[in-house]
Amino acid sequence: MKNKLGDLNNHLFAQLERLSDEGMSAEQIEQEVKRTEAIVSVADQIVGNADLQLKAAKLYAEHGQAVLPMLPKIGKSEE
């Protein structure tokens, strides 16, 4: 999977468009609202993860390799 934050942005705007559909029944609106809540919950986690990665990159930029042992490993583990 090669999703980017820009893809998340596209998904959020697509969901906003679905919520704006004036032709939906009350039942369809309720279903889209539940879907929106799930999407927002996942999006919040993705954005939080990206923010954490940015903070780690800033620490590395400010302090160099000396900070690496204190940062969590990301990516595939070496077993």
PDB file of C-alpha atoms in Angstrom:
ATOM      1  CA  MET A   1       0.000   0.000   0.000  1.00  0.00           C
ATOM      2  CA  LYS A   2       1.466   3.328  -1.049  1.00  0.00           C
ATOM      3  CA  ASN A   3      -1.036   5.848   0.337  1.00  0.00           C
ATOM      4  CA  LYS A   4       0.090   9.407   0.961  1.00  0.00           C
ATOM      5  CA  LEU A   5      -1.356  12.175   3.118  1.00  0.00           C
ATOM      6  CA  GLY A   6      -2.668  13.751  -0.091  1.00  0.00           C
ATOM      7  CA  ASP A   7      -4.748  10.600  -0.638  1.00  0.00           C
ATOM      8  CA  LEU A   8      -6.221  11.039   2.830  1.00  0.00           C
ATOM      9  CA  ASN A   9      -7.141  14.589   1.919  1.00  0.00           C
ATOM     10  CA  ASN A  10      -8.908  13.319  -1.209  1.00  0.00           C
ATOM     11  CA  HIS A  11     -10.849  10.725   0.801  1.00  0.00           C
ATOM     12  CA  LEU A  12     -11.961  13.353   3.309  1.00  0.00           C
ATOM     13  CA  PHE A  13     -13.198  15.697   0.590  1.00  0.00           C
ATOM     14  CA  ALA A  14     -14.980  12.831  -1.179  1.00  0.00           C
ATOM     15  CA  GLN A  15     -16.769  11.990   2.061  1.00  0.00           C
ATOM     16  CA  LEU A  16     -17.708  15.645   2.509  1.00  0.00           C
ATOM     17  CA  GLU A  17     -19.250  15.582  -0.957  1.00  0.00           C
ATOM     18  CA  ARG A  18     -21.238  12.457  -0.072  1.00  0.00           C
ATOM     19  CA  LEU A  19     -22.535  14.172   3.061  1.00  0.00           C
ATOM     20  CA  SER A  20     -23.599  17.158   0.957  1.00  0.00           C
ATOM     21  CA  ASP A  21     -25.831  15.052  -1.301  1.00  0.00           C
ATOM     22  CA  GLU A  22     -29.266  16.571  -0.846  1.00  0.00           C
ATOM     23  CA  GLY A  23     -31.018  13.584  -2.412  1.00  0.00           C
ATOM     24  CA  MET A  24     -30.266  11.193   0.449  1.00  0.00           C
ATOM     25  CA  SER A  25     -32.945   9.728   2.664  1.00  0.00           C
ATOM     26  CA  ALA A  26     -32.738   9.995   6.447  1.00  0.00           C
ATOM     27  CA  GLU A  27     -31.507   6.398   6.533  1.00  0.00           C
ATOM     28  CA  GLN A  28     -28.764   7.100   3.991  1.00  0.00           C
ATOM     29  CA  ILE A  29     -27.713  10.226   5.890  1.00  0.00           C
ATOM     30  CA  GLU A  30     -27.447   8.207   9.100  1.00  0.00           C
ATOM     31  CA  GLN A  31     -25.324   5.599   7.319  1.00  0.00           C
ATOM     32  CA  GLU A  32     -23.022   8.281   5.844  1.00  0.00           C
ATOM     33  CA  VAL A  33     -22.659   9.963   9.238  1.00  0.00           C
ATOM     34  CA  LYS A  34     -21.514   6.654  10.763  1.00  0.00           C
ATOM     35  CA  ARG A  35     -19.134   6.167   7.859  1.00  0.00           C
ATOM     36  CA  THR A  36     -17.823   9.706   8.336  1.00  0.00           C
ATOM     37  CA  GLU A  37     -17.189   9.118  12.038  1.00  0.00           C
ATOM     38  CA  ALA A  38     -15.161   6.002  11.202  1.00  0.00           C
ATOM     39  CA  ILE A  39     -13.187   7.824   8.500  1.00  0.00           C
ATOM     40  CA  VAL A  40     -12.457  10.758  10.820  1.00  0.00           C
ATOM     41  CA  SER A  41     -11.299   8.396  13.565  1.00  0.00           C
ATOM     42  CA  VAL A  42      -8.829   6.672  11.241  1.00  0.00           C
ATOM     43  CA  ALA A  43      -7.748  10.008   9.717  1.00  0.00           C
ATOM     44  CA  ASP A  44      -6.989  11.377  13.197  1.00  0.00           C
ATOM     45  CA  GLN A  45      -4.701   8.415  13.848  1.00  0.00           C
ATOM     46  CA  ILE A  46      -2.936   8.857  10.506  1.00  0.00           C
ATOM     47  CA  VAL A  47      -2.405  12.575  11.096  1.00  0.00           C
ATOM     48  CA  GLY A  48      -1.167  11.900  14.633  1.00  0.00           C
ATOM     49  CA  ASN A  49       1.321   9.354  13.313  1.00  0.00           C
ATOM     50  CA  ALA A  50       2.547  11.780  10.645  1.00  0.00           C
ATOM     51  CA  ASP A  51       2.961  14.468  13.320  1.00  0.00           C
ATOM     52  CA  LEU A  52       5.034  12.100  15.446  1.00  0.00           C
ATOM     53  CA  GLN A  53       7.255  11.264  12.469  1.00  0.00           C
ATOM     54  CA  LEU A  54       7.733  14.968  11.785  1.00  0.00           C
ATOM     55  CA  LYS A  55       8.741  15.580  15.395  1.00  0.00           C
ATOM     56  CA  ALA A  56      11.276  12.747  15.177  1.00  0.00           C
ATOM     57  CA  ALA A  57      12.689  14.226  11.961  1.00  0.00           C
ATOM     58  CA  LYS A  58      13.017  17.628  13.642  1.00  0.00           C
ATOM     59  CA  LEU A  59      14.879  16.077  16.571  1.00  0.00           C
ATOM     60  CA  TYR A  60      17.220  14.341  14.146  1.00  0.00           C
ATOM     61  CA  ALA A  61      17.755  17.585  12.207  1.00  0.00           C
ATOM     62  CA  GLU A  62      18.557  19.483  15.403  1.00  0.00           C
ATOM     63  CA  HIS A  63      20.670  16.853  17.191  1.00  0.00           C
ATOM     64  CA  GLY A  64      21.994  14.504  14.504  1.00  0.00           C
ATOM     65  CA  GLN A  65      22.604  10.790  14.932  1.00  0.00           C
ATOM     66  CA  ALA A  66      23.109  11.101  18.687  1.00  0.00           C
ATOM     67  CA  VAL A  67      19.330  11.141  19.104  1.00  0.00           C
ATOM     68  CA  LEU A  68      18.698   7.966  17.035  1.00  0.00           C
ATOM     69  CA  PRO A  69      19.029   5.474  19.923  1.00  0.00           C
ATOM     70  CA  MET A  70      16.255   7.341  21.743  1.00  0.00           C
ATOM     71  CA  LEU A  71      13.813   7.239  18.812  1.00  0.00           C
ATOM     72  CA  PRO A  72      11.516   4.280  18.150  1.00  0.00           C
ATOM     73  CA  LYS A  73      12.396   2.117  15.179  1.00  0.00           C
ATOM     74  CA  ILE A  74      10.012   2.436  12.224  1.00  0.00           C
ATOM     75  CA  GLY A  75       9.754   0.184   9.220  1.00  0.00           C
ATOM     76  CA  LYS A  76      10.590  -3.505   8.964  1.00  0.00           C
ATOM     77  CA  SER A  77      12.334  -5.021  11.957  1.00  0.00           C
ATOM     78  CA  GLU A  78      15.541  -6.915  11.450  1.00  0.00           C
ATOM     79  CA  GLU A  79      15.072 -10.378  12.876  1.00  0.00           C
TER      80      GLU A  79
END
